[in-house]
Coordinates of C-alpha atoms in Angstrom, one line a residue:
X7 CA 155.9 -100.2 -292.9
X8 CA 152.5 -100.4 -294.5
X9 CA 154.1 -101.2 -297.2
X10 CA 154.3 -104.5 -296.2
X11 CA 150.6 -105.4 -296.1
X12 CA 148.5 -106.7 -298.8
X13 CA 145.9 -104.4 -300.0
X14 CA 143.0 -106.8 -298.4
X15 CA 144.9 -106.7 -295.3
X16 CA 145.4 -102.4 -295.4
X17 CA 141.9 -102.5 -296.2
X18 CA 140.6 -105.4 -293.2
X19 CA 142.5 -102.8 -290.8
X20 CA 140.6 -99.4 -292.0
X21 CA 137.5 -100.4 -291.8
X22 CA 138.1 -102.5 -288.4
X23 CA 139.1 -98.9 -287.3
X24 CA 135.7 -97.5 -288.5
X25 CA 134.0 -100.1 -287.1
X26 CA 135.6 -99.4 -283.6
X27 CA 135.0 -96.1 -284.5
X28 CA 131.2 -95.9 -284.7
X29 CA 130.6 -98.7 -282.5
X30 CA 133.3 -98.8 -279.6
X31 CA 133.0 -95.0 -279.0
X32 CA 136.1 -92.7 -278.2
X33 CA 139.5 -94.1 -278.0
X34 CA 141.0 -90.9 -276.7
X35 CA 141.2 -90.6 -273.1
X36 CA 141.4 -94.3 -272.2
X37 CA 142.6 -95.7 -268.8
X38 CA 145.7 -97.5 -269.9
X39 CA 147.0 -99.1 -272.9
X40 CA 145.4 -101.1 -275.4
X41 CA 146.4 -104.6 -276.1
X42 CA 146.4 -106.4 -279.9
X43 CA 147.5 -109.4 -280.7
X44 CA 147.9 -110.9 -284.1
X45 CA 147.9 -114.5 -284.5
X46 CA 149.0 -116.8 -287.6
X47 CA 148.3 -119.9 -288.3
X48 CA 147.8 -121.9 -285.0
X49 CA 150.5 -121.5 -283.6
X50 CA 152.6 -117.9 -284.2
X51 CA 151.3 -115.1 -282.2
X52 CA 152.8 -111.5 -281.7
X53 CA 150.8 -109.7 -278.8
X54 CA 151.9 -106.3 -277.3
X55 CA 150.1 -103.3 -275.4
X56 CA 150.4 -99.9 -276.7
X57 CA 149.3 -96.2 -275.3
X58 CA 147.4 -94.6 -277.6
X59 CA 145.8 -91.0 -277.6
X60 CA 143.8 -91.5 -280.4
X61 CA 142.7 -93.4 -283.5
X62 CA 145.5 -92.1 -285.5
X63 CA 148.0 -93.5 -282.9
X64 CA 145.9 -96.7 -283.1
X65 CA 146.3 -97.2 -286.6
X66 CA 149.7 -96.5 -286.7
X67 CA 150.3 -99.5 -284.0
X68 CA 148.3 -101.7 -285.9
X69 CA 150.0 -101.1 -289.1
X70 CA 153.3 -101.3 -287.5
X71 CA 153.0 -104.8 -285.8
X72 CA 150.8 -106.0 -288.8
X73 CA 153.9 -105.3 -291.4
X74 CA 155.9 -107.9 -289.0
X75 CA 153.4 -110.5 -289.1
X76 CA 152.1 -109.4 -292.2
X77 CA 150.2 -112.8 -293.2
X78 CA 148.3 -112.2 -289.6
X79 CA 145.2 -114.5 -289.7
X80 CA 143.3 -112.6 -287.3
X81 CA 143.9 -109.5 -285.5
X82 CA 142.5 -109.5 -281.5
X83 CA 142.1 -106.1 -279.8
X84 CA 141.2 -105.5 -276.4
X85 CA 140.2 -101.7 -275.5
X86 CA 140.3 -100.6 -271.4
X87 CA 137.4 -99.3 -269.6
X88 CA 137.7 -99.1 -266.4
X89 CA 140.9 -99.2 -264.1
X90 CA 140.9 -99.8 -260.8
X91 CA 143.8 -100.7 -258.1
X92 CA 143.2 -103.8 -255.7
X93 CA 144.0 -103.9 -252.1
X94 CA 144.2 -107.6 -251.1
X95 CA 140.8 -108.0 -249.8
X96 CA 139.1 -106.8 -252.9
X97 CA 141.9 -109.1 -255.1
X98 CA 140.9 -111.9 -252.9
X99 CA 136.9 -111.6 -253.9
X100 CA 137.4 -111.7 -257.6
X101 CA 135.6 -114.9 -259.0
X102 CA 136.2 -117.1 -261.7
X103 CA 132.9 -115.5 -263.6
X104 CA 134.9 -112.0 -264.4
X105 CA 137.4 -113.8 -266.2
X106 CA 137.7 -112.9 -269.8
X107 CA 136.3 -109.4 -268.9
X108 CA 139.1 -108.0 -267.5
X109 CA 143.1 -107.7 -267.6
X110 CA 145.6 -107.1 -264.8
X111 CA 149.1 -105.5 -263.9
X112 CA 150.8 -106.8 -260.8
X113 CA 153.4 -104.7 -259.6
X114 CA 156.4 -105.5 -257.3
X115 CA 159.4 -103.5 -256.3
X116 CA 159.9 -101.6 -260.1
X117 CA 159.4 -104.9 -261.8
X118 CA 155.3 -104.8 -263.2
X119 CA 153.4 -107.2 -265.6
X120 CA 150.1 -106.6 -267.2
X121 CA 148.0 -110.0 -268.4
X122 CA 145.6 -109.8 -271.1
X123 CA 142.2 -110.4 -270.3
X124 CA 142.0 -112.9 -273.8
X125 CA 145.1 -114.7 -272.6
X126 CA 143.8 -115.3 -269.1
X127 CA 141.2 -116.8 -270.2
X128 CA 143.2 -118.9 -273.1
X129 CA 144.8 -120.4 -270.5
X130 CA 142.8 -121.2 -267.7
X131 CA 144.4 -118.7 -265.9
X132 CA 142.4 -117.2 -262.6
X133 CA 143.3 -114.3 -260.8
X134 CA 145.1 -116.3 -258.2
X135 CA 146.9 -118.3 -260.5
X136 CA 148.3 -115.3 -262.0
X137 CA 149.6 -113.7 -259.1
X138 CA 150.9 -117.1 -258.3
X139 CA 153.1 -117.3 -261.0
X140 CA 154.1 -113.7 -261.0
X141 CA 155.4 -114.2 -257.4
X142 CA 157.1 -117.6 -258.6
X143 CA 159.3 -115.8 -261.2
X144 CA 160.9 -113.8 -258.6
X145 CA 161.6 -115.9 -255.6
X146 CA 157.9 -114.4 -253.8
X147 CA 154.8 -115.8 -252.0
X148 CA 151.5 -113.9 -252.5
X149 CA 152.0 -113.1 -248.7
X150 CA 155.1 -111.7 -249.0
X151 CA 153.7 -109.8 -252.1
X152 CA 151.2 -107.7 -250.1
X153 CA 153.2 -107.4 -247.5
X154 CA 156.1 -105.9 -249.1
X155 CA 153.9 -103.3 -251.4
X156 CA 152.8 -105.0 -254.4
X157 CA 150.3 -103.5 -256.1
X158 CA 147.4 -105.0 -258.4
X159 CA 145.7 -103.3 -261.1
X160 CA 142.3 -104.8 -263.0
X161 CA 141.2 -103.4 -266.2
X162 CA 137.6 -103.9 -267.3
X163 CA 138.4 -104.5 -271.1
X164 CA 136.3 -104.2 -274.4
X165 CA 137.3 -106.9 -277.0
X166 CA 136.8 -106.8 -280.7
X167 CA 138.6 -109.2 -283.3
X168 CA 139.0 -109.1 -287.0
X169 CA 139.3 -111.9 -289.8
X170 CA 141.2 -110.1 -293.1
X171 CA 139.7 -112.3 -295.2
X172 CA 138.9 -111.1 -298.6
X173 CA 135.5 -110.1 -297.4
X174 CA 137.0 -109.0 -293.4
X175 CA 134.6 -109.9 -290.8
X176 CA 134.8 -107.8 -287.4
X177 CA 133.2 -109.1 -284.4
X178 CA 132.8 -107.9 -280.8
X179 CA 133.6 -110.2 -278.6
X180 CA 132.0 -111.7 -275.6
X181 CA 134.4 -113.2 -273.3
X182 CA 136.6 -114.7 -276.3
X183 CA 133.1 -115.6 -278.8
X184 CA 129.8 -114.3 -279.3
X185 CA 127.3 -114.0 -277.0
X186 CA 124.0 -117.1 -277.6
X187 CA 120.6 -115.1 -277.0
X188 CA 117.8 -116.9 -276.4
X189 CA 115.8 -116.5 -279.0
X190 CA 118.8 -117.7 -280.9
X191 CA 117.6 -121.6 -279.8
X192 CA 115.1 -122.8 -282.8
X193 CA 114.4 -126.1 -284.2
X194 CA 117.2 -125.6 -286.7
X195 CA 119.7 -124.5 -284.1
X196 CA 118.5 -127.7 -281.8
X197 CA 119.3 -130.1 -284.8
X198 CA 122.6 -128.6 -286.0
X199 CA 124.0 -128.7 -282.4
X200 CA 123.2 -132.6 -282.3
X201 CA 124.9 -133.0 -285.5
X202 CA 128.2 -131.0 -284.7
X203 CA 127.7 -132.8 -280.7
X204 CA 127.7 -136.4 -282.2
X205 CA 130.4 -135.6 -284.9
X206 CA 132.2 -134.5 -282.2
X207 CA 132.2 -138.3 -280.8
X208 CA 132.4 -139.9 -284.3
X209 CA 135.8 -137.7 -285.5
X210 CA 137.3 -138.4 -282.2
X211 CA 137.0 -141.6 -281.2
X212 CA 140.2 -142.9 -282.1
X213 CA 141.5 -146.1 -284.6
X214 CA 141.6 -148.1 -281.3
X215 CA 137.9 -146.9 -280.6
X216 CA 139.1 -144.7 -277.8
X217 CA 137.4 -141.9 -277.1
X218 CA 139.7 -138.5 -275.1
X219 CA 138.4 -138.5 -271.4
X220 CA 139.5 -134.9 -271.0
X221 CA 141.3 -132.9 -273.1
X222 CA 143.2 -128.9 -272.6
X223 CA 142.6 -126.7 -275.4
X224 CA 145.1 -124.1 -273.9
X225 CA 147.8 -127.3 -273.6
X226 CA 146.4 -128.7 -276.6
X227 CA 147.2 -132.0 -274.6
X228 CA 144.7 -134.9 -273.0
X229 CA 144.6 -134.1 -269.7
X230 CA 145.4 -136.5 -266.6
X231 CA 142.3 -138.7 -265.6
X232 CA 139.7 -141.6 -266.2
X233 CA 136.0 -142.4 -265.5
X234 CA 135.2 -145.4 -266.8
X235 CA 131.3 -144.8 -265.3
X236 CA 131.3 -141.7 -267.7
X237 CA 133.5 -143.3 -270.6
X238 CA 130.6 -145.7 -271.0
X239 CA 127.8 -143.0 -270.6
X240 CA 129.6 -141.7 -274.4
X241 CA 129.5 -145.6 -275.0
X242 CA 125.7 -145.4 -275.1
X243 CA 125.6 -141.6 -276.7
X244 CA 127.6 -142.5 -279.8
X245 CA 125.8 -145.9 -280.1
X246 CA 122.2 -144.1 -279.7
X247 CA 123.7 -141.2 -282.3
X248 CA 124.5 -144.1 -285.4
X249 CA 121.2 -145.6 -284.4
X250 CA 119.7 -142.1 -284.9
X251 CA 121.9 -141.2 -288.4
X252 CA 122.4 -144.7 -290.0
X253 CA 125.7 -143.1 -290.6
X254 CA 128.7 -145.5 -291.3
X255 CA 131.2 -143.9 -290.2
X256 CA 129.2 -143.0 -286.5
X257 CA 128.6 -147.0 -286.9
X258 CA 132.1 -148.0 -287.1
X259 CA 133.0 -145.8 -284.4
X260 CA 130.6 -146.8 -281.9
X261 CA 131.3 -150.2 -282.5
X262 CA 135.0 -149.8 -282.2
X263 CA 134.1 -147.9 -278.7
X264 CA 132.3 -150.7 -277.3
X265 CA 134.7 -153.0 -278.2
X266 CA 137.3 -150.8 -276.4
X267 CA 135.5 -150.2 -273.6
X268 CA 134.9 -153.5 -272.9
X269 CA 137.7 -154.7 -273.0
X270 CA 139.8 -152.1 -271.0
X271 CA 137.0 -152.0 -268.6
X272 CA 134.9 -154.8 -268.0
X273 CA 135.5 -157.7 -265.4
X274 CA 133.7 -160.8 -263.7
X275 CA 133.0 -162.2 -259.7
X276 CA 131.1 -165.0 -259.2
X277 CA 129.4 -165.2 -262.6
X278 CA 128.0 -161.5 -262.4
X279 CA 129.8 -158.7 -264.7
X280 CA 130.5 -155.3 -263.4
X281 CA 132.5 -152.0 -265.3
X282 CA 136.0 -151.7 -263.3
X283 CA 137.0 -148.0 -262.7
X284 CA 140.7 -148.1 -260.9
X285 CA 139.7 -151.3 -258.3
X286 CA 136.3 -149.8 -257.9
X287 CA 133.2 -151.3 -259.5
X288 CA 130.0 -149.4 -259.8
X289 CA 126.2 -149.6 -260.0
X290 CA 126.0 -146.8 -262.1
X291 CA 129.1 -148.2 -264.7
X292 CA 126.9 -151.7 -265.2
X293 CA 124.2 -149.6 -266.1
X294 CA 125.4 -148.0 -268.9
X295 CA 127.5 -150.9 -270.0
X296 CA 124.2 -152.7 -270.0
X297 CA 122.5 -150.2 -272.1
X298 CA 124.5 -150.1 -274.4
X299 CA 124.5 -153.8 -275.4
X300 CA 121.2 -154.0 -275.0
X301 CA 120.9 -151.2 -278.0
X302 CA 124.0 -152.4 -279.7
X303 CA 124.0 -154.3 -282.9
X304 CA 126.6 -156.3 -281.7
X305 CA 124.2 -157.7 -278.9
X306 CA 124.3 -161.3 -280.3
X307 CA 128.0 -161.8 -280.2
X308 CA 127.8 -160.0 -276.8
X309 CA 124.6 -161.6 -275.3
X310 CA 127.1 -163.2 -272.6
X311 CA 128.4 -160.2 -271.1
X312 CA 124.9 -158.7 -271.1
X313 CA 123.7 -161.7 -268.9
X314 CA 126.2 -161.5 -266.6
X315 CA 126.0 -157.5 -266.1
X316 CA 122.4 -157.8 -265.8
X317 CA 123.1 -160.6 -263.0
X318 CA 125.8 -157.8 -261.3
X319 CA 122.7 -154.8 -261.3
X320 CA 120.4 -157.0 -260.0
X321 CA 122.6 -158.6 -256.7
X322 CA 123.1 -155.0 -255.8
X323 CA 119.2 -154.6 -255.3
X324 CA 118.0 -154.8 -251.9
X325 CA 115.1 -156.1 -250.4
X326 CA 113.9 -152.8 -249.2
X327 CA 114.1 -151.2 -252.7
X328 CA 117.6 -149.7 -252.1
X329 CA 120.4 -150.8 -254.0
X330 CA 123.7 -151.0 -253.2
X331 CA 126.0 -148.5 -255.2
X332 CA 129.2 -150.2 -254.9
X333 CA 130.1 -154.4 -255.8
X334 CA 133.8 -152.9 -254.7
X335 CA 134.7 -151.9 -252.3
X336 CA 131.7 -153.8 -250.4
X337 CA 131.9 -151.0 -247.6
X338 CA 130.9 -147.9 -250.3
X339 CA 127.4 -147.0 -250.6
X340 CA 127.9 -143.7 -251.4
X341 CA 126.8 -141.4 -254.4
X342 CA 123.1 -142.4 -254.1
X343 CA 122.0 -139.5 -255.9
X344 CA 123.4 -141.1 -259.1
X345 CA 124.0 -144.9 -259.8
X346 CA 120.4 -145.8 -258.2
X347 CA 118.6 -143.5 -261.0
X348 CA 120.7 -144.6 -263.5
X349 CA 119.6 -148.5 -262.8
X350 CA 116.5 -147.8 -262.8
X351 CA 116.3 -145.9 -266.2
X352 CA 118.5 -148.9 -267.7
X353 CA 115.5 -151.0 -265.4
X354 CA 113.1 -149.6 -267.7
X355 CA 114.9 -150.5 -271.0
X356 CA 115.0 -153.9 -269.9
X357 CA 111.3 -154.4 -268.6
X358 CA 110.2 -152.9 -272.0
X359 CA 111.8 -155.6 -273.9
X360 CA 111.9 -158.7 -271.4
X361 CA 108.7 -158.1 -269.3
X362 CA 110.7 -159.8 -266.6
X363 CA 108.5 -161.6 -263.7
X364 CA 109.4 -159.5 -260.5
X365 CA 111.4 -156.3 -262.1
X366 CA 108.5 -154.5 -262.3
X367 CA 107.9 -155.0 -258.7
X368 CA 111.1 -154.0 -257.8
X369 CA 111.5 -150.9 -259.9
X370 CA 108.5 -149.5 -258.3
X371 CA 109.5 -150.8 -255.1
X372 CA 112.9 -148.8 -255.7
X373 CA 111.2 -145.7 -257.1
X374 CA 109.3 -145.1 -254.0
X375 CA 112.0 -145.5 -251.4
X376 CA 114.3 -143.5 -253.4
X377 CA 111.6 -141.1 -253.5
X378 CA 110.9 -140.5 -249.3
X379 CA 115.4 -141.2 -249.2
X380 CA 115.2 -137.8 -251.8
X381 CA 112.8 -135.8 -249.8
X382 CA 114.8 -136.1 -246.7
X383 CA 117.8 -135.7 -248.5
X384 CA 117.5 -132.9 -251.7
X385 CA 120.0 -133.0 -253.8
X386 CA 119.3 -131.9 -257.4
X387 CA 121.7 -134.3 -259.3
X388 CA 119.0 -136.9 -258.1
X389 CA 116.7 -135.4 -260.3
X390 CA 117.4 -136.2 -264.2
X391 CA 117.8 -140.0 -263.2
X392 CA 114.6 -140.6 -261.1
X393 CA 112.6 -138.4 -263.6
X394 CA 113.7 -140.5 -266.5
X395 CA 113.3 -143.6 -264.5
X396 CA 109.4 -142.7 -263.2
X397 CA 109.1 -141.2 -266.5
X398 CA 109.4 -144.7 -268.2
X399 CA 107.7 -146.8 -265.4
X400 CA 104.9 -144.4 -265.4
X401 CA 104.6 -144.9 -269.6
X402 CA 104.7 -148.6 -269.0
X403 CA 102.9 -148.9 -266.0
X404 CA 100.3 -146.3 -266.4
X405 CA 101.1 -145.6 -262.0
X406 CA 100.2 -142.1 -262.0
X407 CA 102.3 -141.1 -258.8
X408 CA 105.3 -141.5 -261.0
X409 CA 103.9 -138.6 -263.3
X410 CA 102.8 -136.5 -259.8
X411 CA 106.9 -137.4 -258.5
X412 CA 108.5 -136.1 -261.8
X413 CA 106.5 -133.2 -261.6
X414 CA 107.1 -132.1 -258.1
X415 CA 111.0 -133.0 -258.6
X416 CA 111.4 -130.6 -262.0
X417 CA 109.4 -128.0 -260.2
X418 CA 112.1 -128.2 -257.6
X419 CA 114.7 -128.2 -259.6
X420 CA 113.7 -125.0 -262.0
X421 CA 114.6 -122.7 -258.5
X422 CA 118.4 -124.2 -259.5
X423 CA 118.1 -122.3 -262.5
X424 CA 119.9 -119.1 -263.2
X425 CA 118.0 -116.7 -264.6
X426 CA 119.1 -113.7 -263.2
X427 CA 122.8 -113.1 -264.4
X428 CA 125.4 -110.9 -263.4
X429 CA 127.1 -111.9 -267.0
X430 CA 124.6 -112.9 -269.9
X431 CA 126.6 -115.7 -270.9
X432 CA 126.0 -117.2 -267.6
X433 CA 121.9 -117.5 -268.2
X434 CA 120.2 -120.9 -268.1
X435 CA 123.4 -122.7 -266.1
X436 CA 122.1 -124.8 -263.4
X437 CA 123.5 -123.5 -260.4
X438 CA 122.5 -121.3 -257.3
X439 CA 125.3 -119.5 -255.5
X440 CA 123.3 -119.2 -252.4
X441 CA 123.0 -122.9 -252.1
X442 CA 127.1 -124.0 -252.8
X443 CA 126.5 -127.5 -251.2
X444 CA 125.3 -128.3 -254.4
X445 CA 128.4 -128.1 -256.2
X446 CA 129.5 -125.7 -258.7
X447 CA 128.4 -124.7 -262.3
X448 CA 129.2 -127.7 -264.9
X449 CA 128.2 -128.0 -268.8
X450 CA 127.6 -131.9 -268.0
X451 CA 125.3 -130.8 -265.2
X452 CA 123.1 -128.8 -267.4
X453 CA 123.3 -131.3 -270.0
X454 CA 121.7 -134.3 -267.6
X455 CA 119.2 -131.8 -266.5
X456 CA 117.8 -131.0 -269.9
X457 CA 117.7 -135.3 -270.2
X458 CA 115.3 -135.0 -267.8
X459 CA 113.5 -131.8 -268.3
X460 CA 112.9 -133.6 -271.9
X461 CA 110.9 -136.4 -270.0
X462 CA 109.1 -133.8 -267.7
X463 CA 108.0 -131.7 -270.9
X464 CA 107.0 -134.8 -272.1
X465 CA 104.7 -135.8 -269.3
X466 CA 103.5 -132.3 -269.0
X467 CA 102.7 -132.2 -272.9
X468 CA 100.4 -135.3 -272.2
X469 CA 98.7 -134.2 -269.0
X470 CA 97.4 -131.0 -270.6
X471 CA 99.5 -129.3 -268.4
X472 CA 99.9 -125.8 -270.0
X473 CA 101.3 -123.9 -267.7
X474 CA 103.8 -127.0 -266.6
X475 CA 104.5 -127.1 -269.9
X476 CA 105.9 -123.5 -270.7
X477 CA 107.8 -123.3 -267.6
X478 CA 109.7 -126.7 -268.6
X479 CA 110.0 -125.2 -272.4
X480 CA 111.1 -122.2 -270.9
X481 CA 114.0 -123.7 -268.9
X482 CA 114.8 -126.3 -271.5
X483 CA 115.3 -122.9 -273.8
X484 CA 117.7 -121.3 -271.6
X485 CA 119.7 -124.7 -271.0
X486 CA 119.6 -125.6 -274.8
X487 CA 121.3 -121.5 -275.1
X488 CA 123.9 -122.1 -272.4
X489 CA 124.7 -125.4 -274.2
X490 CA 125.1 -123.8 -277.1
X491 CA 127.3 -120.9 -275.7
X492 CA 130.0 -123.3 -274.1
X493 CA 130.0 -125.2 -277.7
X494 CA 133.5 -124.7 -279.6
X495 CA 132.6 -123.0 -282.5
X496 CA 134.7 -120.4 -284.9
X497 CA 135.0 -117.5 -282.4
X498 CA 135.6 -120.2 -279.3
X499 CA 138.4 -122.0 -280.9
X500 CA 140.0 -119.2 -282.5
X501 CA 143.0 -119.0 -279.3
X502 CA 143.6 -122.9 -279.5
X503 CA 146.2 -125.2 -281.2
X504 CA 144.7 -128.4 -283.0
X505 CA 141.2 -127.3 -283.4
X506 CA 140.2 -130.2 -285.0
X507 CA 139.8 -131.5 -281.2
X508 CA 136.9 -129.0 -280.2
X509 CA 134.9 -128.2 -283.5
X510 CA 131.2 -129.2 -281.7
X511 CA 132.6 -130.5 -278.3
X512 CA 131.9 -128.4 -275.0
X513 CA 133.6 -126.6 -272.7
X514 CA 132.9 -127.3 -269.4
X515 CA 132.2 -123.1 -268.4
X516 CA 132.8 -119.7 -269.9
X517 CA 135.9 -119.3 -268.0
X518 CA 137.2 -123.0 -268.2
X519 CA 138.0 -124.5 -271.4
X520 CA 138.3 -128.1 -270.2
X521 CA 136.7 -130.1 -272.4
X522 CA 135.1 -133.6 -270.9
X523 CA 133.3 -136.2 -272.5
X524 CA 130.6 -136.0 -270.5
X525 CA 130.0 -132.2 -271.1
X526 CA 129.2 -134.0 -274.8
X527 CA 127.3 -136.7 -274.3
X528 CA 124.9 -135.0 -271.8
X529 CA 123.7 -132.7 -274.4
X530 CA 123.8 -135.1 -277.4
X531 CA 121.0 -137.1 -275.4
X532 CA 119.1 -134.1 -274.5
X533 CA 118.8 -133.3 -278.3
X534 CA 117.7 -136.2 -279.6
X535 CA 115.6 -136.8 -277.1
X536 CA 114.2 -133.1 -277.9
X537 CA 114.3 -133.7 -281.6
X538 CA 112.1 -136.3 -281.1
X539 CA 109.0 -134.6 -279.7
X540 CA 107.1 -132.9 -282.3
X541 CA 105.1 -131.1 -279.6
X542 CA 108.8 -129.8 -278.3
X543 CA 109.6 -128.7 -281.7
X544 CA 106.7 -127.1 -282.3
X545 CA 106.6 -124.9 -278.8
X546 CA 110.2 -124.1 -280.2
X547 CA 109.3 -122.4 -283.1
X548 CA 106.3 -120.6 -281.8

């Protein structure tokens, strides 16, 4: 059946099988089947699992299923490891961070089904879900499951993948890509992620100037959903980006965005302008909203809504320096740890330009109740927005406890970094699984962090802080990798339908493909507002 092939394809596949040779170690005894997988084009795909008792017998099933699918693309090939069977206890500990590691075969009276590890993680698929939907094809309940016997078998898996192109490329794979080391983050790396994180925004916002809210690679649909707090948040990201490039094209689109956004979103009470989100209207939406036509070039035909949004931000101020969070409904004041920080860093914007009799006053004012409300009540998504905020009242204002508060907030927040892995694609994330209250592990968190960090590394940088300074640099680093390593890039979209979609955009984890606009935006602004220190840059590339 070799016959089949192409030369260049005969010739991808032996030295694939030399490369696995020397670098995967014995494929003799193994622990279960292999699995390959052949995929053309987007959309045709041929996987199968084969016993194998050597490298001979290997070959032989990789010639075989090649010569059907003989214009094959790329050729996925996942090796098992280690094999070990699953009472339910031990199936119910598995978490979402071994997905993409390992496969499984669930087993029920004579009927069994092994799962790749690649297509459980192509598909969003956790542990769980896959038992679920094993027991829904055959009338079951995971209860009923264990109870009546079933068994579950995980397989720690090696994956490798070739590209037969006339000069075949063979990569080991790290949970579907290639593993981002540290070191890998440099000055060039920082500015070709902000250009592939704002064409991202530029190639997808649409004729309409809509930009996709969240989108499923493994559906290769949009997904179900709308912020229209975070849909102006890109608003201001893809404004800021054409402002940074000059680039028509990012122009056009962040014009047609605002336009959009505006008018699907924004509505009027009593003179004052506020940024609807389903019947709710938010601090934190006005903000943004405000920003961006602050920044805008079409501020002139817009000065209007400007006014009256500016007229919204400020009735929800109160006298005692706390704002309210919600215009509707009246009775919300929740999510303090956001929408205040965000008014206050679009606060600063405004006192820059306006010098504004009184805002000054009541920035401050705001900073340092929001300050003693945040030591009462940590919460680390508090932190990016009040460190930008003090970081630009402290730069106009000169008020040195605003330097001292983001100081002692971003040494706080460097304990939520990980560091210490259990996977090394899971380094620099901010999240600590002994404190869960927190929330859980999110690409658009670690993007707002590094916003702030930027500021913090910043002030550091200026205080002669030295040893401030690396620990920031340091942490930015690791963020800036983890970035990086939840970025669609060749390896990452290789699984997915309509790549176009995700070329630059990020994932929202290693083991979840969502990809949200926010995951974007976040690290967009941390870049440019990296790329802009030279002192960054140059602790970079030392």
């Amino acid at each position: 059946m070799s016959d089949d092939l192409s030369p260049q394809q005969l010739d991808s596949l032996r030295r694939f099988l030399r490369q696995l040779k020397a670098e995967a170690g014995s494929l003799g005894k193994l622990p279960g089947p292999v699995h390959l997988e052949l995929v053309a084009g987007d959309t045709t795909r041929r996987g199968f699992w084969a016993r194998i008792g050597d490298p001979g017998a290997l070959q032989a099933a990789m010639l075989q299923q090649a010569a059907v699918l003989p214009s094959f693309d790329r050729l996925d090939l996942e090796i098992p490891r280690e094999r070990k069977t699953l009472d339910q206890a031990a199936f119910e500990r598995l978490g979402k961070a071994q997905m993409g590691f390992a496969s499984l075969r669930l087993a029920f009276n004579g009927e069994s089904e092994r799962i790749a590890a690649g297509r459980l993680l192509a598909e969003n698929r956790s542990f769980p879900r896959a038992l679920e939907r094993f027991c829904q094809k055959r009338g079951l309940d995971a209860a009923l499951f264990w109870a009546g016997g079933g068994t579950v078998e995980l397989t720690t898996m090696e994956a490798w993948r070739l590209y037969p192109a006339a000069e075949a490329r063979v990569l080991k794979l790290y949970r579907g890509g290639s593993l981002v080391p540290p070191d890998a983050v440099t000055p060039a790396l920082l500015t070709e992620m902000a250009g592939e994180l704002g064409g991202w925004l530029v190639r997808n916002t649409a004729a309409d100037g809509t930009l996709p809210y969240k989108y499923w690679p493994s559906r290769g649909e949009d997904a179900p959903g709308d912020n229209s707090l975070r849909r102006f948040m890109a608003t201001q990201w893809l404004n800021r980006w054409a402002l940074h490039t000059g680039d028509a094209a990012a122009r056009a689109a962040a014009d047609r965005n605002l336009r959009r956004n505006l008018a699907a979103y924004y509505v009027e009470d009593a003179g004052r302008g506020y940024i609807d989100d389903g019947g709710k209207t938010k601090l934190g939406g006005a903000a943004f909203a405000a920003t961006t036509l602050r920044e805008s070039p079409l501020r002139a035909e817009l000065a209007d809504s400007l006014a009256r949004l500016d007229a919204g931000i400020d009735f929800l101020w109160q006298p005692d320096g706390s704002f309210r969070t919600f215009h509707r409904p009246a009775e919300r004041n929740d999510n303090q740890n956001f929408y205040p920080g965000e008014a206050l860093v679009y606060w600063a914007l405004r006192f820059r330009e306006t010098r504004e009799a009184g805002l000054k006053d009541r920035a401050l004012q705001s900073l340092a109740w929001y300050r003693d409300w945040h030591l009462a009540n940590r919460n680390p998504a508090f932190v990016p927005w009040h460190t930008q905020a003090a970081a630009a009242f402290f730069e106009l204002t000169g008020e040195a406890w605003l330097r001292d508060w983001c100081f002692q907030m971003n040494d706080w927040l460097l304990s939520m970094q990980q560091t210490q892995v259990p996977y090394a694609d899971l380094l620099g994330r901010f999240y600590d699984p002994k404190r869960p209250e927190y929330g859980v592990p999110h690409a658009s968190s670690t993007g707002v962090y590094l916003e702030g960090l930027a500021d913090a590394f910043k002030l550091a940088e200026a205080a002669g802080e030295t040893e401030r300074l690396q620990r920031y640099g340091q942490a930015i680093r690791l963020g800036l990798r983890s970035i990086r390593q939840l970025q669609f890039r060749t390896e990452e979209m290789a699984p997915y339908i309509q790549r176009e979609r995700l070329a630059g955009g990020v994932r929202t984890e290693v083991y979840d493909n969502t990809l949200r606009v926010d995951n974007v935006q976040h690290a967009l602004g941390a870049c440019l507002k990296l790329m802009a220190q030279p002192r960054f840059i140059a602790w970079l590339a030392a």
